[in-house]
PDB file of C-alpha atoms in Angstrom:
ATOM      1  CA  MET A1110      19.507  -9.585  79.175  1.00  0.00           C
ATOM      2  CA  THR A1111      18.856  -9.787  75.467  1.00  0.00           C
ATOM      3  CA  THR A1112      19.059 -13.336  74.158  1.00  0.00           C
ATOM      4  CA  ILE A1113      19.675 -13.989  70.490  1.00  0.00           C
ATOM      5  CA  GLY A1114      19.455 -17.402  68.831  1.00  0.00           C
ATOM      6  CA  VAL A1115      21.926 -18.280  66.067  1.00  0.00           C
ATOM      7  CA  VAL A1116      20.724 -21.109  63.833  1.00  0.00           C
ATOM      8  CA  VAL A1117      23.123 -23.899  62.894  1.00  0.00           C
ATOM      9  CA  PHE A1118      22.332 -25.802  59.700  1.00  0.00           C
ATOM     10  CA  PRO A1119      24.559 -28.628  58.485  1.00  0.00           C
ATOM     11  CA  GLY A1120      27.113 -26.595  56.525  1.00  0.00           C
ATOM     12  CA  SER A1121      26.739 -23.288  58.393  1.00  0.00           C
ATOM     13  CA  ASN A1122      30.211 -21.896  59.116  1.00  0.00           C
ATOM     14  CA  CYS A1123      29.794 -18.405  60.578  1.00  0.00           C
ATOM     15  CA  GLU A1124      27.721 -19.223  63.642  1.00  0.00           C
ATOM     16  CA  HIS A1125      30.575 -18.932  66.147  1.00  0.00           C
ATOM     17  CA  ASP A1126      31.685 -15.598  64.679  1.00  0.00           C
ATOM     18  CA  VAL A1127      28.136 -14.296  65.087  1.00  0.00           C
ATOM     19  CA  VAL A1128      27.936 -15.583  68.674  1.00  0.00           C
ATOM     20  CA  GLU A1129      31.305 -13.976  69.513  1.00  0.00           C
ATOM     21  CA  ALA A1130      30.272 -10.653  67.965  1.00  0.00           C
ATOM     22  CA  LEU A1131      26.909 -10.602  69.775  1.00  0.00           C
ATOM     23  CA  GLN A1132      28.543 -11.476  73.094  1.00  0.00           C
ATOM     24  CA  SER A1133      31.105  -8.698  72.623  1.00  0.00           C
ATOM     25  CA  LEU A1134      28.135  -6.328  72.358  1.00  0.00           C
ATOM     26  CA  GLY A1135      26.734  -7.590  75.646  1.00  0.00           C
ATOM     27  CA  ALA A1136      24.047  -9.950  74.388  1.00  0.00           C
ATOM     28  CA  GLU A1137      23.545 -13.539  75.348  1.00  0.00           C
ATOM     29  CA  ALA A1138      23.839 -15.711  72.234  1.00  0.00           C
ATOM     30  CA  VAL A1139      22.722 -19.326  71.964  1.00  0.00           C
ATOM     31  CA  LEU A1140      23.148 -21.792  69.110  1.00  0.00           C
ATOM     32  CA  LEU A1141      19.932 -23.329  67.747  1.00  0.00           C
ATOM     33  CA  TRP A1142      20.026 -26.653  65.870  1.00  0.00           C
ATOM     34  CA  HIS A1143      18.122 -26.596  62.579  1.00  0.00           C
ATOM     35  CA  GLY A1144      16.456 -29.931  63.398  1.00  0.00           C
ATOM     36  CA  ASP A1145      14.761 -28.566  66.526  1.00  0.00           C
ATOM     37  CA  SER A1146      11.211 -27.453  66.017  1.00  0.00           C
ATOM     38  CA  ALA A1147      11.011 -24.597  68.545  1.00  0.00           C
ATOM     39  CA  VAL A1148      13.097 -21.435  68.870  1.00  0.00           C
ATOM     40  CA  GLY A1149      12.297 -21.057  72.574  1.00  0.00           C
ATOM     41  CA  ASP A1150      12.169 -17.788  74.457  1.00  0.00           C
ATOM     42  CA  LEU A1151      14.344 -15.486  72.353  1.00  0.00           C
ATOM     43  CA  ASP A1152      14.497 -11.795  71.546  1.00  0.00           C
ATOM     44  CA  ALA A1153      15.959 -12.179  68.054  1.00  0.00           C
ATOM     45  CA  VAL A1154      17.208 -14.838  65.632  1.00  0.00           C
ATOM     46  CA  VAL A1155      20.197 -14.762  63.282  1.00  0.00           C
ATOM     47  CA  LEU A1156      20.664 -17.101  60.315  1.00  0.00           C
ATOM     48  CA  PRO A1157      24.425 -17.102  59.766  1.00  0.00           C
ATOM     49  CA  GLY A1158      26.519 -17.579  56.655  1.00  0.00           C
ATOM     50  CA  GLY A1159      27.917 -20.780  55.249  1.00  0.00           C
ATOM     51  CA  PHE A1160      26.622 -23.465  52.929  1.00  0.00           C
ATOM     52  CA  ALA A1161      23.473 -24.845  54.574  1.00  0.00           C
ATOM     53  CA  HIS A1162      22.820 -28.385  53.318  1.00  0.00           C
ATOM     54  CA  GLY A1163      25.761 -27.978  50.957  1.00  0.00           C
ATOM     55  CA  ASP A1164      23.888 -25.327  48.943  1.00  0.00           C
ATOM     56  CA  TYR A1165      22.573 -28.301  46.939  1.00  0.00           C
ATOM     57  CA  LEU A1166      19.960 -27.459  44.304  1.00  0.00           C
ATOM     58  CA  ARG A1167      20.170 -23.734  45.184  1.00  0.00           C
ATOM     59  CA  PRO A1168      21.529 -21.915  48.235  1.00  0.00           C
ATOM     60  CA  GLY A1169      18.819 -22.042  50.897  1.00  0.00           C
ATOM     61  CA  ALA A1170      16.502 -24.313  48.889  1.00  0.00           C
ATOM     62  CA  ILE A1171      16.757 -27.273  51.281  1.00  0.00           C
ATOM     63  CA  ALA A1172      17.385 -25.236  54.438  1.00  0.00           C
ATOM     64  CA  ARG A1173      13.987 -23.581  54.189  1.00  0.00           C
ATOM     65  CA  PHE A1174      12.446 -26.997  54.947  1.00  0.00           C
ATOM     66  CA  SER A1175      14.506 -27.521  58.117  1.00  0.00           C
ATOM     67  CA  PRO A1176      12.143 -28.068  61.078  1.00  0.00           C
ATOM     68  CA  ILE A1177      13.218 -24.860  62.835  1.00  0.00           C
ATOM     69  CA  MET A1178      12.128 -22.696  59.900  1.00  0.00           C
ATOM     70  CA  ALA A1179       8.431 -23.071  60.760  1.00  0.00           C
ATOM     71  CA  SER A1180       8.951 -21.581  64.230  1.00  0.00           C
ATOM     72  CA  ILE A1181      11.225 -18.861  62.810  1.00  0.00           C
ATOM     73  CA  THR A1182       8.424 -17.977  60.376  1.00  0.00           C
ATOM     74  CA  ASP A1183       5.994 -17.736  63.323  1.00  0.00           C
ATOM     75  CA  PHE A1184       8.520 -15.680  65.312  1.00  0.00           C
ATOM     76  CA  ALA A1185       8.915 -13.283  62.367  1.00  0.00           C
ATOM     77  CA  ALA A1186       5.139 -13.067  61.885  1.00  0.00           C
ATOM     78  CA  ALA A1187       4.834 -12.035  65.534  1.00  0.00           C
ATOM     79  CA  GLY A1188       7.259  -9.166  64.889  1.00  0.00           C
ATOM     80  CA  GLY A1189      10.423 -10.857  66.180  1.00  0.00           C
ATOM     81  CA  PRO A1190      13.665  -9.532  64.678  1.00  0.00           C
ATOM     82  CA  VAL A1191      15.193 -12.060  62.249  1.00  0.00           C
ATOM     83  CA  VAL A1192      18.444 -11.351  60.414  1.00  0.00           C
ATOM     84  CA  GLY A1193      19.918 -13.468  57.619  1.00  0.00           C
ATOM     85  CA  ILE A1194      23.580 -12.909  56.812  1.00  0.00           C
ATOM     86  CA  CYS A1195      24.916 -14.113  53.436  1.00  0.00           C
ATOM     87  CA  ASN A1196      23.700 -17.735  53.206  1.00  0.00           C
ATOM     88  CA  GLY A1197      21.125 -16.781  55.846  1.00  0.00           C
ATOM     89  CA  PHE A1198      19.812 -14.083  53.461  1.00  0.00           C
ATOM     90  CA  GLN A1199      19.538 -16.743  50.743  1.00  0.00           C
ATOM     91  CA  VAL A1200      17.581 -18.980  53.142  1.00  0.00           C
ATOM     92  CA  LEU A1201      15.188 -16.131  53.998  1.00  0.00           C
ATOM     93  CA  THR A1202      14.444 -15.435  50.314  1.00  0.00           C
ATOM     94  CA  GLU A1203      13.886 -19.142  49.619  1.00  0.00           C
ATOM     95  CA  ALA A1204      11.581 -19.326  52.641  1.00  0.00           C
ATOM     96  CA  GLY A1205       9.571 -16.380  51.313  1.00  0.00           C
ATOM     97  CA  LEU A1206      10.336 -14.257  54.393  1.00  0.00           C
ATOM     98  CA  LEU A1207      12.072 -11.758  52.121  1.00  0.00           C
ATOM     99  CA  PRO A1208      11.322 -11.024  48.454  1.00  0.00           C
ATOM    100  CA  GLY A1209      13.639 -11.668  45.516  1.00  0.00           C
ATOM    101  CA  ALA A1210      16.458 -14.141  44.983  1.00  0.00           C
ATOM    102  CA  LEU A1211      20.256 -14.197  45.084  1.00  0.00           C
ATOM    103  CA  GLN A1212      21.614 -15.121  41.671  1.00  0.00           C
ATOM    104  CA  LYS A1213      25.201 -15.956  40.732  1.00  0.00           C
ATOM    105  CA  ASN A1214      27.520 -12.935  40.742  1.00  0.00           C
ATOM    106  CA  SER A1215      27.495 -11.125  37.412  1.00  0.00           C
ATOM    107  CA  GLY A1216      31.251 -11.664  36.990  1.00  0.00           C
ATOM    108  CA  SER A1217      30.990 -15.466  37.600  1.00  0.00           C
ATOM    109  CA  ARG A1218      33.496 -15.097  40.411  1.00  0.00           C
ATOM    110  CA  PHE A1219      33.478 -15.927  44.073  1.00  0.00           C
ATOM    111  CA  LEU A1220      33.996 -12.566  45.796  1.00  0.00           C
ATOM    112  CA  CYS A1221      35.902 -12.207  49.047  1.00  0.00           C
ATOM    113  CA  ALA A1222      36.743  -8.575  49.712  1.00  0.00           C
ATOM    114  CA  PRO A1223      36.042  -5.589  51.936  1.00  0.00           C
ATOM    115  CA  THR A1224      33.196  -3.486  50.529  1.00  0.00           C
ATOM    116  CA  GLU A1225      31.758  -0.106  51.334  1.00  0.00           C
ATOM    117  CA  LEU A1226      28.047   0.093  52.021  1.00  0.00           C
ATOM    118  CA  VAL A1227      25.772   3.020  52.516  1.00  0.00           C
ATOM    119  CA  VAL A1228      22.843   2.866  54.917  1.00  0.00           C
ATOM    120  CA  ALA A1229      19.792   3.448  52.711  1.00  0.00           C
ATOM    121  CA  SER A1230      17.159   3.077  55.411  1.00  0.00           C
ATOM    122  CA  THR A1231      17.393   3.274  59.184  1.00  0.00           C
ATOM    123  CA  GLN A1232      13.891   1.825  59.513  1.00  0.00           C
ATOM    124  CA  SER A1233      14.815  -1.825  60.066  1.00  0.00           C
ATOM    125  CA  ALA A1234      15.826  -4.204  62.838  1.00  0.00           C
ATOM    126  CA  LEU A1235      19.429  -4.106  61.602  1.00  0.00           C
ATOM    127  CA  THR A1236      19.861  -0.392  60.935  1.00  0.00           C
ATOM    128  CA  CYS A1237      17.705   1.302  63.587  1.00  0.00           C
ATOM    129  CA  ALA A1238      20.763   2.643  65.483  1.00  0.00           C
ATOM    130  CA  THR A1239      22.590   3.873  62.369  1.00  0.00           C
ATOM    131  CA  THR A1240      22.356   7.146  60.447  1.00  0.00           C
ATOM    132  CA  ALA A1241      20.958   7.371  56.917  1.00  0.00           C
ATOM    133  CA  GLY A1242      23.799   7.850  54.446  1.00  0.00           C
ATOM    134  CA  GLU A1243      26.372   6.457  56.872  1.00  0.00           C
ATOM    135  CA  VAL A1244      29.104   4.466  55.085  1.00  0.00           C
ATOM    136  CA  LEU A1245      30.096   1.120  56.594  1.00  0.00           C
ATOM    137  CA  ARG A1246      33.032  -1.076  55.633  1.00  0.00           C
ATOM    138  CA  LEU A1247      32.171  -4.787  55.788  1.00  0.00           C
ATOM    139  CA  PRO A1248      33.539  -7.875  54.024  1.00  0.00           C
ATOM    140  CA  ILE A1249      31.595  -9.873  51.449  1.00  0.00           C
ATOM    141  CA  ASN A1250      32.258 -13.552  50.844  1.00  0.00           C
ATOM    142  CA  HIS A1251      29.911 -15.097  48.299  1.00  0.00           C
ATOM    143  CA  PHE A1252      29.320 -16.574  44.853  1.00  0.00           C
ATOM    144  CA  GLU A1253      25.568 -15.995  44.808  1.00  0.00           C
ATOM    145  CA  GLY A1254      24.970 -12.458  46.013  1.00  0.00           C
ATOM    146  CA  ASN A1255      23.497 -10.857  42.918  1.00  0.00           C
ATOM    147  CA  TYR A1256      20.142  -9.584  44.202  1.00  0.00           C
ATOM    148  CA  THR A1257      17.411 -10.136  41.625  1.00  0.00           C
ATOM    149  CA  CYS A1258      13.671  -9.534  41.735  1.00  0.00           C
ATOM    150  CA  SER A1259      10.812  -8.562  39.443  1.00  0.00           C
ATOM    151  CA  ALA A1260      10.382  -4.922  38.403  1.00  0.00           C
ATOM    152  CA  GLU A1261       7.202  -4.776  40.525  1.00  0.00           C
ATOM    153  CA  THR A1262       9.004  -6.080  43.609  1.00  0.00           C
ATOM    154  CA  LEU A1263      11.860  -3.620  43.087  1.00  0.00           C
ATOM    155  CA  ALA A1264       9.388  -0.729  42.797  1.00  0.00           C
ATOM    156  CA  GLU A1265       7.677  -1.920  45.984  1.00  0.00           C
ATOM    157  CA  LEU A1266      10.997  -2.173  47.878  1.00  0.00           C
ATOM    158  CA  GLN A1267      11.994   1.307  46.743  1.00  0.00           C
ATOM    159  CA  GLY A1268       8.562   2.818  47.366  1.00  0.00           C
ATOM    160  CA  GLU A1269       8.369   1.387  50.876  1.00  0.00           C
ATOM    161  CA  ASP A1270      11.963   2.330  51.764  1.00  0.00           C
ATOM    162  CA  ARG A1271      12.845  -1.344  52.247  1.00  0.00           C
ATOM    163  CA  VAL A1272      16.304  -1.306  50.671  1.00  0.00           C
ATOM    164  CA  VAL A1273      18.343  -0.981  53.868  1.00  0.00           C
ATOM    165  CA  LEU A1274      21.922  -1.206  52.536  1.00  0.00           C
ATOM    166  CA  ARG A1275      23.445  -0.443  49.136  1.00  0.00           C
ATOM    167  CA  TYR A1276      26.932  -1.099  47.797  1.00  0.00           C
ATOM    168  CA  VAL A1277      28.909   2.074  47.115  1.00  0.00           C
ATOM    169  CA  SER A1278      30.583   0.210  44.229  1.00  0.00           C
ATOM    170  CA  ASN A1279      28.412  -2.702  43.059  1.00  0.00           C
ATOM    171  CA  PRO A1280      30.584  -5.862  43.170  1.00  0.00           C
ATOM    172  CA  ASN A1281      28.143  -8.553  42.017  1.00  0.00           C
ATOM    173  CA  GLY A1282      25.524  -7.121  39.653  1.00  0.00           C
ATOM    174  CA  SER A1283      22.781  -6.708  42.263  1.00  0.00           C
ATOM    175  CA  MET A1284      19.777  -4.709  41.075  1.00  0.00           C
ATOM    176  CA  ASP A1285      19.809  -1.124  42.326  1.00  0.00           C
ATOM    177  CA  ASP A1286      23.135  -1.869  44.145  1.00  0.00           C
ATOM    178  CA  ILE A1287      21.121  -3.745  46.789  1.00  0.00           C
ATOM    179  CA  ALA A1288      23.192  -5.311  49.589  1.00  0.00           C
ATOM    180  CA  GLY A1289      20.344  -5.730  52.077  1.00  0.00           C
ATOM    181  CA  VAL A1290      16.548  -5.532  52.218  1.00  0.00           C
ATOM    182  CA  CYS A1291      13.888  -5.811  54.890  1.00  0.00           C
ATOM    183  CA  SER A1292      10.380  -7.217  55.129  1.00  0.00           C
ATOM    184  CA  ALA A1293       7.222  -5.105  55.049  1.00  0.00           C
ATOM    185  CA  GLY A1294       7.176  -5.321  58.858  1.00  0.00           C
ATOM    186  CA  ARG A1295      10.850  -4.140  58.889  1.00  0.00           C
ATOM    187  CA  ASN A1296      11.749  -6.847  61.439  1.00  0.00           C
ATOM    188  CA  VAL A1297      13.166  -9.381  58.950  1.00  0.00           C
ATOM    189  CA  VAL A1298      16.406  -8.228  57.328  1.00  0.00           C
ATOM    190  CA  GLY A1299      18.754  -9.988  54.912  1.00  0.00           C
ATOM    191  CA  LEU A1300      22.172  -8.812  53.774  1.00  0.00           C
ATOM    192  CA  MET A1301      25.072 -10.355  51.866  1.00  0.00           C
ATOM    193  CA  PRO A1302      27.973  -8.614  53.716  1.00  0.00           C
ATOM    194  CA  HIS A1303      29.192 -10.039  57.023  1.00  0.00           C
ATOM    195  CA  PRO A1304      28.829  -7.622  59.968  1.00  0.00           C
ATOM    196  CA  GLU A1305      30.141 -10.286  62.387  1.00  0.00           C
ATOM    197  CA  ARG A1306      33.477 -10.258  60.583  1.00  0.00           C
ATOM    198  CA  ALA A1307      33.890  -6.549  61.171  1.00  0.00           C
ATOM    199  CA  CYS A1308      33.409  -6.249  64.919  1.00  0.00           C
ATOM    200  CA  ASP A1309      36.974  -5.600  66.042  1.00  0.00           C
ATOM    201  CA  PRO A1310      39.459  -2.964  64.820  1.00  0.00           C
ATOM    202  CA  LEU A1311      42.000  -5.791  64.566  1.00  0.00           C
ATOM    203  CA  LEU A1312      39.949  -7.154  61.653  1.00  0.00           C
ATOM    204  CA  GLY A1313      40.239  -3.895  59.725  1.00  0.00           C
ATOM    205  CA  SER A1314      36.826  -2.557  60.654  1.00  0.00           C
ATOM    206  CA  ASP A1315      34.414  -2.620  63.539  1.00  0.00           C
ATOM    207  CA  ASP A1316      31.546  -1.114  61.538  1.00  0.00           C
ATOM    208  CA  GLY A1317      29.652  -4.399  61.943  1.00  0.00           C
ATOM    209  CA  ARG A1318      28.974  -3.325  65.516  1.00  0.00           C
ATOM    210  CA  ARG A1319      26.771  -0.525  64.145  1.00  0.00           C
ATOM    211  CA  LEU A1320      24.482  -3.114  62.567  1.00  0.00           C
ATOM    212  CA  LEU A1321      24.557  -5.812  65.243  1.00  0.00           C
ATOM    213  CA  GLY A1322      24.192  -3.069  67.862  1.00  0.00           C
ATOM    214  CA  SER A1323      21.020  -2.020  66.030  1.00  0.00           C
ATOM    215  CA  LEU A1324      19.784  -5.617  66.201  1.00  0.00           C
ATOM    216  CA  LEU A1325      20.366  -5.655  69.947  1.00  0.00           C
ATOM    217  CA  MET A1326      18.407  -2.424  70.257  1.00  0.00           C
ATOM    218  CA  ALA A1327      15.551  -3.830  68.163  1.00  0.00           C
ATOM    219  CA  ALA A1328      15.592  -7.028  70.233  1.00  0.00           C
ATOM    220  CA  ALA A1329      15.667  -5.150  73.542  1.00  0.00           C
ATOM    221  CA  SER A1330      12.756  -2.947  72.502  1.00  0.00           C
ATOM    222  CA  ARG A1331      10.614  -6.089  72.423  1.00  0.00           C
ATOM    223  CA  LEU A1332      11.485  -6.997  75.996  1.00  0.00           C
ATOM    224  CA  PRO A1333       8.847  -6.253  78.625  1.00  0.00           C
ATOM    225  CA  ALA A1334       9.920  -3.156  80.568  1.00  0.00           C
TER     226      ALA A1334
ATOM    227  CA  MET B 495       2.456 -47.263  37.890  1.00  0.00           C
ATOM    228  CA  ARG B 496       5.926 -45.801  38.033  1.00  0.00           C
ATOM    229  CA  PHE B 497       6.636 -42.964  35.625  1.00  0.00           C
ATOM    230  CA  PRO B 498      10.088 -41.734  34.617  1.00  0.00           C
ATOM    231  CA  VAL B 499      10.320 -37.962  34.917  1.00  0.00           C
ATOM    232  CA  LEU B 500      12.697 -35.395  33.482  1.00  0.00           C
ATOM    233  CA  VAL B 501      12.550 -31.883  34.901  1.00  0.00           C
ATOM    234  CA  GLU B 502      14.506 -29.181  33.143  1.00  0.00           C
ATOM    235  CA  VAL B 503      15.072 -26.151  35.361  1.00  0.00           C
ATOM    236  CA  ARG B 504      16.014 -23.061  33.416  1.00  0.00           C
ATOM    237  CA  LEU B 505      16.511 -19.393  34.151  1.00  0.00           C
ATOM    238  CA  ARG B 506      13.540 -17.295  33.159  1.00  0.00           C
ATOM    239  CA  PRO B 507      13.900 -15.132  30.077  1.00  0.00           C
ATOM    240  CA  GLY B 508      15.550 -11.842  30.955  1.00  0.00           C
ATOM    241  CA  ILE B 509      17.377 -13.214  34.010  1.00  0.00           C
ATOM    242  CA  ALA B 510      21.123 -12.760  33.534  1.00  0.00           C
ATOM    243  CA  ASP B 511      23.057 -16.015  33.174  1.00  0.00           C
ATOM    244  CA  PRO B 512      26.742 -15.429  33.988  1.00  0.00           C
ATOM    245  CA  GLN B 513      27.564 -19.140  33.448  1.00  0.00           C
ATOM    246  CA  GLY B 514      25.968 -19.171  30.004  1.00  0.00           C
ATOM    247  CA  ALA B 515      27.730 -15.940  29.070  1.00  0.00           C
ATOM    248  CA  THR B 516      31.098 -17.372  30.123  1.00  0.00           C
ATOM    249  CA  ILE B 517      30.569 -20.551  28.068  1.00  0.00           C
ATOM    250  CA  GLN B 518      29.500 -18.494  25.082  1.00  0.00           C
ATOM    251  CA  ARG B 519      32.650 -16.354  25.329  1.00  0.00           C
ATOM    252  CA  ALA B 520      34.834 -19.499  25.454  1.00  0.00           C
ATOM    253  CA  LEU B 521      33.397 -21.140  22.336  1.00  0.00           C
ATOM    254  CA  PRO B 522      34.988 -18.924  19.641  1.00  0.00           C
ATOM    255  CA  ALA B 523      38.416 -19.701  21.139  1.00  0.00           C
ATOM    256  CA  LEU B 524      37.757 -23.382  20.372  1.00  0.00           C
ATOM    257  CA  GLY B 525      36.776 -22.606  16.801  1.00  0.00           C
ATOM    258  CA  PHE B 526      33.005 -22.724  17.258  1.00  0.00           C
ATOM    259  CA  ALA B 527      31.793 -19.561  15.628  1.00  0.00           C
ATOM    260  CA  GLY B 528      28.181 -18.468  15.489  1.00  0.00           C
ATOM    261  CA  VAL B 529      26.990 -19.997  18.763  1.00  0.00           C
ATOM    262  CA  ALA B 530      24.600 -17.635  20.544  1.00  0.00           C
ATOM    263  CA  GLU B 531      21.964 -17.563  23.283  1.00  0.00           C
ATOM    264  CA  VAL B 532      23.778 -20.033  25.569  1.00  0.00           C
ATOM    265  CA  ARG B 533      21.750 -20.622  28.735  1.00  0.00           C
ATOM    266  CA  VAL B 534      22.760 -22.996  31.535  1.00  0.00           C
ATOM    267  CA  GLY B 535      20.117 -24.899  33.499  1.00  0.00           C
ATOM    268  CA  LYS B 536      19.706 -28.142  35.410  1.00  0.00           C
ATOM    269  CA  ALA B 537      18.279 -31.499  34.360  1.00  0.00           C
ATOM    270  CA  ILE B 538      16.772 -33.554  37.199  1.00  0.00           C
ATOM    271  CA  ARG B 539      15.632 -37.152  36.591  1.00  0.00           C
ATOM    272  CA  PHE B 540      13.593 -39.344  38.913  1.00  0.00           C
ATOM    273  CA  THR B 541      10.656 -41.753  38.906  1.00  0.00           C
ATOM    274  CA  VAL B 542       7.306 -41.200  40.537  1.00  0.00           C
ATOM    275  CA  GLU B 543       4.571 -43.632  41.580  1.00  0.00           C
ATOM    276  CA  ALA B 544       1.093 -42.554  40.420  1.00  0.00           C
ATOM    277  CA  THR B 545      -2.145 -44.064  39.142  1.00  0.00           C
ATOM    278  CA  ASP B 546      -1.834 -42.391  35.727  1.00  0.00           C
ATOM    279  CA  ALA B 547       0.216 -39.843  33.820  1.00  0.00           C
ATOM    280  CA  ALA B 548      -2.067 -36.958  34.794  1.00  0.00           C
ATOM    281  CA  ALA B 549      -1.676 -37.748  38.500  1.00  0.00           C
ATOM    282  CA  ALA B 550       2.090 -38.047  38.027  1.00  0.00           C
ATOM    283  CA  ARG B 551       2.164 -34.648  36.358  1.00  0.00           C
ATOM    284  CA  GLY B 552       0.170 -33.115  39.201  1.00  0.00           C
ATOM    285  CA  GLN B 553       2.690 -34.361  41.757  1.00  0.00           C
ATOM    286  CA  VAL B 554       5.659 -33.274  39.677  1.00  0.00           C
ATOM    287  CA  ASP B 555       4.233 -29.798  39.040  1.00  0.00           C
ATOM    288  CA  GLU B 556       3.783 -29.310  42.770  1.00  0.00           C
ATOM    289  CA  LEU B 557       7.263 -30.486  43.717  1.00  0.00           C
ATOM    290  CA  CYS B 558       8.727 -28.267  40.995  1.00  0.00           C
ATOM    291  CA  GLN B 559       6.972 -25.281  42.510  1.00  0.00           C
ATOM    292  CA  ARG B 560       7.819 -26.105  46.086  1.00  0.00           C
ATOM    293  CA  LEU B 561      11.417 -27.219  45.703  1.00  0.00           C
ATOM    294  CA  LEU B 562      13.045 -27.834  42.335  1.00  0.00           C
ATOM    295  CA  ALA B 563      12.696 -24.296  40.987  1.00  0.00           C
ATOM    296  CA  ASN B 564      12.765 -20.828  42.498  1.00  0.00           C
ATOM    297  CA  PRO B 565       9.907 -19.103  40.668  1.00  0.00           C
ATOM    298  CA  VAL B 566      11.553 -15.695  41.142  1.00  0.00           C
ATOM    299  CA  ILE B 567      14.284 -16.611  38.662  1.00  0.00           C
ATOM    300  CA  GLU B 568      13.514 -20.056  37.212  1.00  0.00           C
ATOM    301  CA  ASP B 569      10.988 -21.915  35.024  1.00  0.00           C
ATOM    302  CA  THR B 570      10.605 -25.671  34.610  1.00  0.00           C
ATOM    303  CA  ALA B 571       9.811 -27.922  31.671  1.00  0.00           C
ATOM    304  CA  VAL B 572       8.502 -31.361  32.666  1.00  0.00           C
ATOM    305  CA  THR B 573       8.642 -34.510  30.536  1.00  0.00           C
ATOM    306  CA  ILE B 574       6.844 -37.618  31.807  1.00  0.00           C
ATOM    307  CA  GLY B 575       7.337 -41.066  30.296  1.00  0.00           C
TER     308      GLY B 575
END
C-alpha cells in the first residue's frame, strides 16, 4: 500500500484534512512531527496548509529550519514526490526546493473562495493523472499567495513547462496567473489552492481527488513492483 | 564586545508592495497630500557578540541571508553600533 507522510509543524492546521482525503483515495497516511529528523519509509510527503511557526518573520521562514526539512530535502533529491499545499508551498519556496516566493496578495486581502484552475502541465507528481487544459474547482485560503519570481526564473519555468496550475481568473496578483509550480525533477510541487478541501461532492467539489489521485499514482510508481 | 545591530528588511525595487500602496492611498484622506513612494519593511534590532565590528558585520550579513530576508523579494540594510 502507498504510504504518504503529512508533516505537522506547530501551527499547521490542514494536516487532518489531508490525511482524510488521502485515506479516502485508498492510501495510508501518517502524520510526521516537524521535530523528528527522519521521514522513514514513505512513498510521498505532503506539507499541509496552516501557519507553521506562526508565520513569524515570513511564512515558511522558520519552518524551513525544522529538523525534518533536511530529510525531506534528501527525499526530494532522491526523486521522492513532495507536495506543498498553501503554507506548505511557502515552506518549499523558503527551503529552496521550489523557485520564487509568495508575496502578499495584490489586493491586500485575505482570500477565502472557490477558484477555477486550469491544468497547465500534466508532467508533475501532482498532475500526472489529469488532462492538460482540464479545469478544476478548488478553494483558496491565503493572504500570501501572490507568486513572484525574477524574470529569468519565470522564463525558465515557462520554457521547461513547470507551471502546473494556473488560475482562470487571477485572484491574488500572481505572475503569469501561477497557482502551482514544480521542480526541475517534476517530483516537488507547490500550489496555493487546497485539493484536500475539495475531495467530496458534499464540499461543493471533488476535483481535489484528481490532484491527490495523481500524487498517489506518482507515489505508487516508485514502489518496487 | 557586544554590538547593537539594526537590520532593515525591505522589498526589492520593482516588487509590488500592497501594504505600502494601501497606506499611500489612505494618506490624502487624512490631509497629507504629496506623499509618494511609500514602501513597508521590517526593522529588526538585536545585539551580537564579536571581536570587532567587521566580525560582527560578517555574522549579521550571513544571518540576514540565511533567515532575516528572502533574497527573491527582499534586500537588507545593516547598521552596526
